[in-house]
mmCIF file of C-alpha atoms and ligand atoms in Angstrom:
data_model
loop_
_atom_site.group_PDB
_atom_site.id
_atom_site.type_symbol
_atom_site.label_atom_id
_atom_site.label_comp_id
_atom_site.label_asym_id
_atom_site.label_seq_id
_atom_site.Cartn_x
_atom_site.Cartn_y
_atom_site.Cartn_z
ATOM 1 C CA UNK A 8 -14.878 -60.542 106.618
ATOM 2 C CA UNK A 9 -11.222 -61.176 107.144
ATOM 3 C CA UNK A 10 -9.153 -61.449 110.508
ATOM 4 C CA UNK A 11 -5.910 -59.826 110.856
ATOM 5 C CA UNK A 12 -3.219 -61.694 112.893
ATOM 6 C CA UNK A 13 -2.979 -58.913 115.234
ATOM 7 C CA UNK A 14 -6.516 -58.916 116.061
ATOM 8 C CA UNK A 15 -6.143 -62.725 117.226
ATOM 9 C CA UNK A 16 -3.118 -61.941 119.240
ATOM 10 C CA UNK A 17 -5.271 -59.142 121.080
ATOM 11 C CA UNK A 18 -8.017 -61.655 121.900
ATOM 12 C CA UNK A 19 -5.435 -64.172 123.191
ATOM 13 C CA UNK A 20 -3.194 -61.721 125.180
ATOM 14 C CA UNK A 21 -6.362 -60.646 126.886
ATOM 15 C CA UNK A 22 -7.519 -64.224 127.771
ATOM 16 C CA UNK A 23 -4.008 -65.180 128.638
ATOM 17 C CA UNK A 24 -2.013 -62.200 129.420
ATOM 18 C CA UNK A 25 1.831 -62.239 128.802
ATOM 19 C CA UNK A 26 2.618 -60.779 132.071
ATOM 20 C CA UNK A 27 1.591 -63.807 133.678
ATOM 21 C CA UNK A 28 4.256 -65.950 132.119
ATOM 22 C CA UNK A 29 7.139 -67.256 134.220
ATOM 23 C CA UNK A 30 10.227 -65.244 133.909
ATOM 24 C CA UNK A 31 12.088 -68.074 132.423
ATOM 25 C CA UNK A 32 9.091 -68.783 129.694
ATOM 26 C CA UNK A 33 8.897 -67.718 126.096
ATOM 27 C CA UNK A 34 5.212 -67.045 124.928
ATOM 28 C CA UNK A 35 3.797 -65.019 122.101
ATOM 29 C CA UNK A 36 4.285 -64.707 118.443
ATOM 30 C CA UNK A 37 7.195 -67.067 117.280
ATOM 31 C CA UNK A 38 6.766 -66.279 113.519
ATOM 32 C CA UNK A 39 4.228 -64.627 111.467
ATOM 33 C CA UNK A 40 3.112 -60.959 110.455
ATOM 34 C CA UNK A 41 0.740 -59.325 112.914
ATOM 35 C CA UNK A 42 -0.478 -57.597 109.763
ATOM 36 C CA UNK A 43 -1.271 -60.503 107.826
ATOM 37 C CA UNK A 44 -4.752 -61.969 107.346
ATOM 38 C CA UNK A 45 -5.495 -65.331 109.297
ATOM 39 C CA UNK A 46 -7.367 -67.740 107.375
ATOM 40 C CA UNK A 47 -7.878 -70.285 110.215
ATOM 41 C CA UNK A 48 -6.297 -71.427 113.251
ATOM 42 C CA UNK A 49 -5.171 -74.756 114.759
ATOM 43 C CA UNK A 50 -5.056 -75.485 118.283
ATOM 44 C CA UNK A 51 -2.430 -77.863 119.570
ATOM 45 C CA UNK A 52 -0.564 -78.799 122.954
ATOM 46 C CA UNK A 53 2.679 -79.273 121.104
ATOM 47 C CA UNK A 54 4.039 -77.620 117.688
ATOM 48 C CA UNK A 55 5.483 -80.659 116.335
ATOM 49 C CA UNK A 56 5.993 -81.268 112.301
ATOM 50 C CA UNK A 57 2.666 -83.389 112.310
ATOM 51 C CA UNK A 58 0.513 -80.799 113.659
ATOM 52 C CA UNK A 59 2.491 -78.039 111.485
ATOM 53 C CA UNK A 60 1.349 -80.097 108.507
ATOM 54 C CA UNK A 61 -2.345 -79.852 109.451
ATOM 55 C CA UNK A 62 -1.890 -76.057 109.433
ATOM 56 C CA UNK A 63 -3.776 -74.302 106.554
ATOM 57 C CA UNK A 64 -1.705 -71.902 104.333
ATOM 58 C CA UNK A 65 -2.107 -68.549 105.789
ATOM 59 C CA UNK A 66 -3.255 -70.235 109.037
ATOM 60 C CA UNK A 67 -2.227 -69.730 112.603
ATOM 61 C CA UNK A 68 -0.732 -72.502 114.866
ATOM 62 C CA UNK A 69 -1.802 -71.855 118.409
ATOM 63 C CA UNK A 70 0.398 -73.962 120.606
ATOM 64 C CA UNK A 71 0.780 -74.377 124.322
ATOM 65 C CA UNK A 72 4.177 -75.490 124.437
ATOM 66 C CA UNK A 73 6.947 -72.852 123.308
ATOM 67 C CA UNK A 74 8.738 -74.045 120.195
ATOM 68 C CA UNK A 75 11.770 -72.100 120.949
ATOM 69 C CA UNK A 76 12.158 -71.771 124.759
ATOM 70 C CA UNK A 77 16.264 -71.657 125.452
ATOM 71 C CA UNK A 78 18.697 -69.713 123.387
ATOM 72 C CA UNK A 79 18.460 -70.230 119.597
ATOM 73 C CA UNK A 80 21.203 -69.241 117.198
ATOM 74 C CA UNK A 81 19.749 -70.958 114.126
ATOM 75 C CA UNK A 82 16.372 -71.701 112.486
ATOM 76 C CA UNK A 83 18.163 -73.331 109.740
ATOM 77 C CA UNK A 84 15.853 -75.751 107.576
ATOM 78 C CA UNK A 85 18.094 -78.750 108.181
ATOM 79 C CA UNK A 86 17.423 -78.668 111.991
ATOM 80 C CA UNK A 87 14.118 -80.020 113.006
ATOM 81 C CA UNK A 88 12.610 -77.010 114.744
ATOM 82 C CA UNK A 89 14.072 -74.545 111.785
ATOM 83 C CA UNK A 90 12.365 -76.792 109.277
ATOM 84 C CA UNK A 91 8.955 -76.488 111.178
ATOM 85 C CA UNK A 92 9.437 -72.462 111.413
ATOM 86 C CA UNK A 93 10.538 -72.718 107.501
ATOM 87 C CA UNK A 94 7.447 -74.716 106.794
ATOM 88 C CA UNK A 95 5.234 -72.305 108.494
ATOM 89 C CA UNK A 96 6.856 -69.145 106.852
ATOM 90 C CA UNK A 97 6.745 -70.520 103.510
ATOM 91 C CA UNK A 98 3.185 -71.389 103.678
ATOM 92 C CA UNK A 99 2.467 -67.894 104.980
ATOM 93 C CA UNK A 100 1.373 -69.449 108.393
ATOM 94 C CA UNK A 101 2.066 -68.273 111.549
ATOM 95 C CA UNK A 102 2.932 -69.543 115.236
ATOM 96 C CA UNK A 103 1.929 -68.325 118.570
ATOM 97 C CA UNK A 104 2.349 -69.894 122.057
ATOM 98 C CA UNK A 105 0.390 -69.296 125.332
ATOM 99 C CA UNK A 106 2.222 -71.414 127.891
ATOM 100 C CA UNK A 107 2.751 -70.274 131.497
ATOM 101 C CA UNK A 108 0.612 -67.561 130.965
ATOM 102 C CA UNK A 109 -2.319 -69.881 130.065
ATOM 103 C CA UNK A 110 -1.452 -71.946 132.955
ATOM 104 C CA UNK A 111 -2.073 -69.168 135.348
ATOM 105 C CA UNK A 112 -4.864 -67.431 133.768
ATOM 106 C CA UNK A 113 -8.435 -67.713 134.932
ATOM 107 C CA UNK A 114 -9.952 -69.430 133.020
ATOM 108 C CA UNK A 115 -6.667 -71.445 132.200
ATOM 109 C CA UNK A 116 -5.149 -74.868 131.599
ATOM 110 C CA UNK A 117 -6.041 -76.426 134.919
ATOM 111 C CA UNK A 118 -9.753 -74.998 134.745
ATOM 112 C CA UNK A 119 -9.741 -76.979 131.577
ATOM 113 C CA UNK A 120 -8.634 -80.011 133.229
ATOM 114 C CA UNK A 121 -10.696 -79.449 136.177
ATOM 115 C CA UNK A 122 -13.713 -79.119 133.836
ATOM 116 C CA UNK A 123 -12.974 -82.257 131.922
ATOM 117 C CA UNK A 124 -12.749 -84.332 135.300
ATOM 118 C CA UNK A 125 -16.203 -83.086 136.176
ATOM 119 C CA UNK A 126 -14.725 -80.785 139.136
ATOM 120 C CA UNK A 127 -16.385 -77.494 140.178
ATOM 121 C CA UNK A 128 -13.375 -75.067 140.633
ATOM 122 C CA UNK A 129 -13.283 -73.510 143.990
ATOM 123 C CA UNK A 130 -9.902 -71.895 144.083
ATOM 124 C CA UNK A 131 -6.228 -71.541 142.830
ATOM 125 C CA UNK A 132 -3.927 -74.039 144.207
ATOM 126 C CA UNK A 133 -0.844 -71.778 144.021
ATOM 127 C CA UNK A 134 -2.186 -68.374 143.702
ATOM 128 C CA UNK A 135 -0.008 -65.740 142.191
ATOM 129 C CA UNK A 136 0.370 -62.650 144.574
ATOM 130 C CA UNK A 137 -0.197 -59.419 142.738
ATOM 131 C CA UNK A 138 2.053 -56.933 143.849
ATOM 132 C CA UNK A 139 -0.025 -53.696 144.018
ATOM 133 C CA UNK A 140 3.048 -51.568 144.653
ATOM 134 C CA UNK A 141 0.669 -49.353 146.487
ATOM 135 C CA UNK A 142 1.113 -46.992 149.487
ATOM 136 C CA UNK A 143 -1.429 -46.558 152.284
ATOM 137 C CA UNK A 144 -1.300 -42.830 153.159
ATOM 138 C CA UNK A 145 -2.354 -41.793 156.541
ATOM 139 C CA UNK A 146 -2.394 -37.839 156.860
ATOM 140 C CA UNK A 147 -3.430 -35.942 160.044
ATOM 141 C CA UNK A 148 -4.986 -32.640 158.830
ATOM 142 C CA UNK A 149 -6.615 -29.972 161.151
ATOM 143 C CA UNK A 150 -10.077 -29.996 161.189
ATOM 144 C CA UNK A 151 -11.445 -27.745 158.153
ATOM 145 C CA UNK A 152 -8.489 -28.411 155.940
ATOM 146 C CA UNK A 153 -9.197 -32.085 155.276
ATOM 147 C CA UNK A 154 -11.348 -31.616 152.082
ATOM 148 C CA UNK A 155 -8.458 -29.701 150.505
ATOM 149 C CA UNK A 156 -5.957 -32.118 151.162
ATOM 150 C CA UNK A 157 -7.840 -35.039 150.198
ATOM 151 C CA UNK A 158 -8.324 -33.266 146.904
ATOM 152 C CA UNK A 159 -4.657 -32.393 146.461
ATOM 153 C CA UNK A 160 -3.804 -36.169 146.976
ATOM 154 C CA UNK A 161 -6.444 -37.252 144.395
ATOM 155 C CA UNK A 162 -5.208 -34.721 141.882
ATOM 156 C CA UNK A 163 -1.898 -36.277 142.303
ATOM 157 C CA UNK A 164 -3.104 -39.760 141.543
ATOM 158 C CA UNK A 165 -4.064 -41.125 145.056
ATOM 159 C CA UNK A 166 -7.827 -42.611 145.728
ATOM 160 C CA UNK A 167 -8.096 -45.199 143.053
ATOM 161 C CA UNK A 168 -9.219 -48.625 143.971
ATOM 162 C CA UNK A 169 -10.577 -50.889 141.307
ATOM 163 C CA UNK A 170 -13.231 -48.680 139.325
ATOM 164 C CA UNK A 171 -13.498 -46.220 141.881
ATOM 165 C CA UNK A 172 -11.814 -43.218 142.427
ATOM 166 C CA UNK A 173 -11.537 -40.471 145.250
ATOM 167 C CA UNK A 174 -11.459 -43.238 147.824
ATOM 168 C CA UNK A 175 -10.869 -42.198 151.285
ATOM 169 C CA UNK A 176 -11.486 -42.730 155.038
ATOM 170 C CA UNK A 177 -11.109 -40.349 157.777
ATOM 171 C CA UNK A 178 -12.155 -40.156 161.565
ATOM 172 C CA UNK A 179 -11.775 -37.265 163.759
ATOM 173 C CA UNK A 180 -9.314 -36.899 166.741
ATOM 174 C CA UNK A 181 -6.927 -34.866 168.604
ATOM 175 C CA UNK A 182 -3.342 -34.089 167.658
ATOM 176 C CA UNK A 183 -0.717 -32.528 170.097
ATOM 177 C CA UNK A 184 2.634 -30.757 169.569
ATOM 178 C CA UNK A 185 5.157 -28.700 171.228
ATOM 179 C CA UNK A 186 6.514 -25.994 168.889
ATOM 180 C CA UNK A 187 10.199 -25.693 169.455
ATOM 181 C CA UNK A 188 12.254 -22.374 169.398
ATOM 182 C CA UNK A 189 12.909 -21.567 165.692
ATOM 183 C CA UNK A 190 9.338 -23.090 164.652
ATOM 184 C CA UNK A 191 6.951 -21.011 162.987
ATOM 185 C CA UNK A 192 3.452 -23.108 163.918
ATOM 186 C CA UNK A 193 0.252 -22.549 161.915
ATOM 187 C CA UNK A 194 -1.630 -22.992 165.341
ATOM 188 C CA UNK A 195 0.047 -22.339 168.657
ATOM 189 C CA UNK A 196 3.232 -20.704 170.034
ATOM 190 C CA UNK A 197 6.540 -21.661 170.644
ATOM 191 C CA UNK A 198 7.149 -23.186 173.865
ATOM 192 C CA UNK A 199 3.652 -24.195 174.717
ATOM 193 C CA UNK A 200 2.027 -27.590 174.147
ATOM 194 C CA UNK A 201 -0.876 -27.250 171.720
ATOM 195 C CA UNK A 202 -3.892 -29.816 171.296
ATOM 196 C CA UNK A 203 -5.620 -29.485 168.121
ATOM 197 C CA UNK A 204 -8.758 -31.013 166.572
ATOM 198 C CA UNK A 205 -7.596 -33.182 163.526
ATOM 199 C CA UNK A 206 -8.832 -35.477 160.982
ATOM 200 C CA UNK A 207 -6.978 -38.889 160.008
ATOM 201 C CA UNK A 208 -7.419 -39.070 156.512
ATOM 202 C CA UNK A 209 -6.286 -42.100 154.497
ATOM 203 C CA UNK A 210 -6.039 -42.959 150.943
ATOM 204 C CA UNK A 211 -4.206 -45.349 148.622
ATOM 205 C CA UNK A 212 -1.765 -44.191 146.003
ATOM 206 C CA UNK A 213 0.547 -46.145 143.564
ATOM 207 C CA UNK A 214 4.006 -46.052 145.012
ATOM 208 C CA UNK A 215 5.542 -44.570 141.814
ATOM 209 C CA UNK A 216 3.543 -41.515 142.465
ATOM 210 C CA UNK A 217 5.001 -41.273 146.112
ATOM 211 C CA UNK A 218 6.964 -38.121 145.310
ATOM 212 C CA UNK A 219 3.666 -36.519 143.416
ATOM 213 C CA UNK A 220 1.227 -37.149 146.248
ATOM 214 C CA UNK A 221 3.994 -35.881 148.936
ATOM 215 C CA UNK A 222 4.397 -32.664 147.170
ATOM 216 C CA UNK A 223 0.569 -32.297 146.568
ATOM 217 C CA UNK A 224 -0.124 -33.126 150.308
ATOM 218 C CA UNK A 225 2.631 -30.680 151.676
ATOM 219 C CA UNK A 226 1.186 -27.837 149.546
ATOM 220 C CA UNK A 227 -2.248 -28.056 150.601
ATOM 221 C CA UNK A 228 -1.616 -28.896 154.273
ATOM 222 C CA UNK A 229 -1.571 -25.939 156.438
ATOM 223 C CA UNK A 230 1.053 -27.223 158.985
ATOM 224 C CA UNK A 231 4.690 -26.320 158.474
ATOM 225 C CA UNK A 232 5.562 -30.106 158.961
ATOM 226 C CA UNK A 233 2.605 -32.302 158.310
ATOM 227 C CA UNK A 234 2.481 -35.632 160.263
ATOM 228 C CA UNK A 235 1.765 -38.307 157.979
ATOM 229 C CA UNK A 236 2.631 -42.111 157.525
ATOM 230 C CA UNK A 237 3.352 -43.799 153.994
ATOM 231 C CA UNK A 238 2.760 -47.518 154.467
ATOM 232 C CA UNK A 239 3.526 -49.877 151.366
ATOM 233 C CA UNK A 240 0.804 -52.482 151.229
ATOM 234 C CA UNK A 241 1.231 -56.253 151.198
ATOM 235 C CA UNK A 242 0.535 -57.934 147.750
ATOM 236 C CA UNK A 243 -2.628 -60.134 148.082
ATOM 237 C CA UNK A 244 -3.390 -63.449 146.770
ATOM 238 C CA UNK A 245 -5.120 -63.289 143.128
ATOM 239 C CA UNK A 246 -7.447 -65.418 141.401
ATOM 240 C CA UNK A 247 -4.862 -66.511 139.059
ATOM 241 C CA UNK A 248 -1.763 -68.844 139.316
ATOM 242 C CA UNK A 249 -0.949 -72.580 138.908
ATOM 243 C CA UNK A 250 -3.412 -75.290 139.311
ATOM 244 C CA UNK A 251 -6.919 -75.398 140.823
ATOM 245 C CA UNK A 252 -8.912 -77.193 143.712
ATOM 246 C CA UNK A 253 -12.029 -78.097 143.176
ATOM 247 C CA UNK A 254 -14.830 -80.579 144.197
ATOM 248 C CA UNK A 255 -16.901 -83.488 142.767
ATOM 249 C CA UNK A 256 -20.308 -83.394 142.682
ATOM 250 C CA UNK A 257 -20.394 -86.507 145.350
ATOM 251 C CA UNK A 258 -17.577 -88.378 147.133
ATOM 252 C CA UNK A 259 -16.304 -91.424 145.318
ATOM 253 C CA UNK A 260 -14.019 -94.292 146.051
ATOM 254 C CA UNK A 261 -10.290 -93.236 144.822
ATOM 255 C CA UNK A 262 -10.484 -96.505 142.723
ATOM 256 C CA UNK A 263 -13.443 -95.293 140.956
ATOM 257 C CA UNK A 264 -12.017 -91.516 140.618
ATOM 258 C CA UNK A 265 -9.143 -92.868 138.981
ATOM 259 C CA UNK A 266 -11.359 -94.547 136.484
ATOM 260 C CA UNK A 267 -13.467 -91.659 135.909
ATOM 261 C CA UNK A 268 -10.018 -89.788 135.171
ATOM 262 C CA UNK A 269 -9.046 -92.647 132.641
ATOM 263 C CA UNK A 270 -12.452 -92.259 131.115
ATOM 264 C CA UNK A 271 -12.615 -88.395 130.662
ATOM 265 C CA UNK A 272 -9.047 -87.878 129.256
ATOM 266 C CA UNK A 273 -7.899 -88.855 125.857
ATOM 267 C CA UNK A 274 -6.092 -92.074 126.079
ATOM 268 C CA UNK A 275 -2.313 -92.659 125.785
ATOM 269 C CA UNK A 276 0.237 -95.000 126.347
ATOM 270 C CA UNK A 277 1.400 -93.467 129.370
ATOM 271 C CA UNK A 278 -1.991 -94.117 131.139
ATOM 272 C CA UNK A 279 -3.273 -93.324 134.425
ATOM 273 C CA UNK A 280 -1.541 -94.573 137.451
ATOM 274 C CA UNK A 281 -2.511 -93.619 141.173
ATOM 275 C CA UNK A 282 -1.338 -93.886 144.645
ATOM 276 C CA UNK A 283 -3.122 -94.267 147.736
ATOM 277 C CA UNK A 284 -6.080 -96.143 149.424
ATOM 278 C CA UNK A 285 -8.732 -97.491 146.412
ATOM 279 C CA UNK A 286 -11.329 -97.469 148.882
ATOM 280 C CA UNK A 287 -10.720 -94.032 150.477
ATOM 281 C CA UNK A 288 -13.609 -91.479 149.763
ATOM 282 C CA UNK A 289 -12.485 -88.507 147.532
ATOM 283 C CA UNK A 290 -14.251 -85.245 146.784
ATOM 284 C CA UNK A 291 -11.949 -82.370 147.035
ATOM 285 C CA UNK A 292 -9.327 -82.632 144.426
ATOM 286 C CA UNK A 293 -6.497 -80.469 143.474
ATOM 287 C CA UNK A 294 -5.116 -80.680 139.740
ATOM 288 C CA UNK A 295 -2.343 -79.076 137.746
ATOM 289 C CA UNK A 296 -2.013 -79.477 134.122
ATOM 290 C CA UNK A 297 1.314 -80.453 133.005
ATOM 291 C CA UNK A 298 4.325 -81.462 135.169
ATOM 292 C CA UNK A 299 2.984 -80.768 138.766
ATOM 293 C CA UNK A 300 5.797 -82.103 140.880
ATOM 294 C CA UNK A 301 6.763 -78.665 142.437
ATOM 295 C CA UNK A 302 3.414 -78.152 143.866
ATOM 296 C CA UNK A 303 3.288 -81.331 146.163
ATOM 297 C CA UNK A 304 4.008 -79.306 148.998
ATOM 298 C CA UNK A 305 1.091 -77.051 148.414
ATOM 299 C CA UNK A 306 -1.106 -79.838 147.828
ATOM 300 C CA UNK A 307 -0.143 -81.533 151.160
ATOM 301 C CA UNK A 308 -1.381 -78.106 152.827
ATOM 302 C CA UNK A 309 -4.672 -77.670 150.712
ATOM 303 C CA UNK A 310 -6.893 -79.901 152.244
ATOM 304 C CA UNK A 311 -7.656 -82.066 149.418
ATOM 305 C CA UNK A 312 -8.003 -85.819 149.102
ATOM 306 C CA UNK A 313 -6.251 -86.478 145.694
ATOM 307 C CA UNK A 314 -4.005 -84.521 143.530
ATOM 308 C CA UNK A 315 -4.179 -84.956 139.687
ATOM 309 C CA UNK A 316 -1.162 -83.925 137.583
ATOM 310 C CA UNK A 317 1.519 -85.488 135.206
ATOM 311 C CA UNK A 318 5.012 -86.199 135.137
ATOM 312 C CA UNK A 319 5.270 -87.425 138.735
ATOM 313 C CA UNK A 320 8.721 -89.036 139.638
ATOM 314 C CA UNK A 321 9.595 -91.726 141.962
ATOM 315 C CA UNK A 322 11.331 -89.663 144.789
ATOM 316 C CA UNK A 323 8.922 -86.815 144.855
ATOM 317 C CA UNK A 324 5.875 -88.979 144.924
ATOM 318 C CA UNK A 325 7.618 -91.347 147.366
ATOM 319 C CA UNK A 326 8.549 -88.456 149.817
ATOM 320 C CA UNK A 327 4.846 -86.887 149.433
ATOM 321 C CA UNK A 328 3.173 -90.525 150.065
ATOM 322 C CA UNK A 329 5.468 -90.806 153.318
ATOM 323 C CA UNK A 330 4.492 -87.268 154.522
ATOM 324 C CA UNK A 331 0.990 -86.783 153.531
ATOM 325 C CA UNK A 332 -2.396 -88.624 152.911
ATOM 326 C CA UNK A 333 -3.231 -86.996 149.832
ATOM 327 C CA UNK A 334 -3.569 -89.555 147.076
ATOM 328 C CA UNK A 335 -1.959 -89.034 143.905
ATOM 329 C CA UNK A 336 -3.072 -89.692 140.310
ATOM 330 C CA UNK A 337 -0.532 -89.328 137.685
ATOM 331 C CA UNK A 338 -1.494 -88.886 133.839
ATOM 332 C CA UNK A 339 0.299 -88.259 130.741
ATOM 333 C CA UNK A 340 1.413 -84.449 130.300
ATOM 334 C CA UNK A 341 0.035 -83.978 126.981
ATOM 335 C CA UNK A 342 -3.254 -85.605 128.165
ATOM 336 C CA UNK A 343 -3.367 -83.299 131.137
ATOM 337 C CA UNK A 344 -3.046 -80.237 129.093
ATOM 338 C CA UNK A 345 -5.304 -81.194 125.973
ATOM 339 C CA UNK A 346 -8.567 -80.064 127.241
ATOM 340 C CA UNK A 347 -6.898 -76.395 127.287
ATOM 341 C CA UNK A 348 -7.183 -76.580 123.231
ATOM 342 C CA UNK A 349 -11.063 -76.809 123.392
ATOM 343 C CA UNK A 350 -10.984 -74.034 125.832
ATOM 344 C CA UNK A 351 -8.682 -71.815 123.513
ATOM 345 C CA UNK A 352 -10.727 -72.939 120.588
ATOM 346 C CA UNK A 353 -14.083 -71.876 122.180
ATOM 347 C CA UNK A 354 -12.562 -68.454 123.090
ATOM 348 C CA UNK A 355 -11.552 -67.820 119.476
ATOM 349 C CA UNK A 356 -15.034 -69.097 118.178
ATOM 350 C CA UNK A 357 -16.827 -66.916 120.541
ATOM 351 C CA UNK A 358 -14.891 -63.852 119.502
ATOM 352 C CA UNK A 359 -14.680 -64.465 115.853
ATOM 353 C CA UNK A 360 -17.672 -66.454 114.722
ATOM 354 C CA UNK A 361 -17.886 -67.522 111.106
ATOM 355 C CA UNK A 362 -14.952 -65.122 110.252
ATOM 356 C CA UNK A 363 -12.086 -67.374 111.444
ATOM 357 C CA UNK A 364 -12.551 -71.203 111.427
ATOM 358 C CA UNK A 365 -10.967 -72.793 114.266
ATOM 359 C CA UNK A 366 -9.878 -76.525 114.850
ATOM 360 C CA UNK A 367 -8.308 -78.340 117.750
ATOM 361 C CA UNK A 368 -5.562 -80.480 115.952
ATOM 362 C CA UNK A 369 -6.800 -84.053 116.062
ATOM 363 C CA UNK A 370 -3.187 -85.430 116.921
ATOM 364 C CA UNK A 371 -1.803 -87.054 120.097
ATOM 365 C CA UNK A 372 1.762 -85.471 120.388
ATOM 366 C CA UNK A 373 2.329 -87.165 123.691
ATOM 367 C CA UNK A 374 6.018 -88.629 122.920
ATOM 368 C CA UNK A 375 5.241 -91.932 124.364
ATOM 369 C CA UNK A 376 3.695 -93.947 121.320
ATOM 370 C CA UNK A 377 3.652 -97.403 121.980
ATOM 371 C CA UNK A 378 1.040 -99.263 123.980
ATOM 372 C CA UNK A 379 1.908 -102.264 126.148
ATOM 373 C CA UNK A 380 0.821 -105.510 124.404
ATOM 374 C CA UNK A 381 0.575 -107.405 127.511
ATOM 375 C CA UNK A 382 1.396 -106.750 131.369
ATOM 376 C CA UNK A 383 3.841 -109.378 132.632
ATOM 377 C CA UNK A 384 3.510 -110.123 136.412
ATOM 378 C CA UNK A 385 6.468 -109.558 138.567
ATOM 379 C CA UNK A 386 6.942 -111.745 141.537
HETATM 380 ZN ZN1 ZN B 408 3.116 -78.777 129.677
#
């Protein structure tokens, strides 16, 4: 039983849809041939030289961080990243990255972090809005003609909501019009006000089908000038996006929670630091794997007690603390995303079983590697 790289990519793309990646990001296959057989998969946060050295010949390195993000004009083997690419290609190995798409996906990077910290996830901290590009059509049809108009709209592609087709809503009412000179009304005569029993028929349709639906409705509608409204619908928040909000099984002191974070994540020289009242009770927690500075404003509005993320800088943290009572817990970037490796590994193991050995790279790729020997007091 052999597994092709293309099959692995299909599973990863389904779990971490590339369409969820930020516009500046670079995700997907970096090197490797989708038609090749994959011998094994190694999952890591970073594609470092040390990690690449652990990848089996013919293996796939699945990394969270892109290796080549900004414009690249060489992969020469005498450059650090070029050497890594050469090493992989020479060994028949591949590199695939799932970055901000894995951050936003559900479950994604922050779900893995939340699970590790013992949180029950309740929602997305910064939900993506899914632009449905959907129109609501409101069509006024004289009684007796509504079925024909509905059928025409459905045939043109209207009426789909999720796994349901031919969706429509209608109510009976009274329409009124005054046919002017030169008109040729289906009902009534020019010069006299006409009141007609009509149905108000509502359906949704993709905005790209606007011309098709209009042509179909006009063709099926008995009136010379059908009355209708086309309303673009606002996008709704989706269950995907950056960061998660979760709850602890029971409230704990902030100081104890910080210790819980320290004990749950792999050790780093960066360590775990926190800002807040150590005795304040915390139960609702926001988390964001990776650098979470940019979500501080969302955190302040989220109704949480504490925010766990990485790479919090002096000024954003200081500004936040002046304006918000939400405590901050800052952990190493690598440590905050490392739990995702197990999530991605489990995804592939569940799908391919014994046909594809999957391992999480057992290397700390946090760039900070020297532990402080002693902490000197500052007075
Ligand atoms: Zn990251």
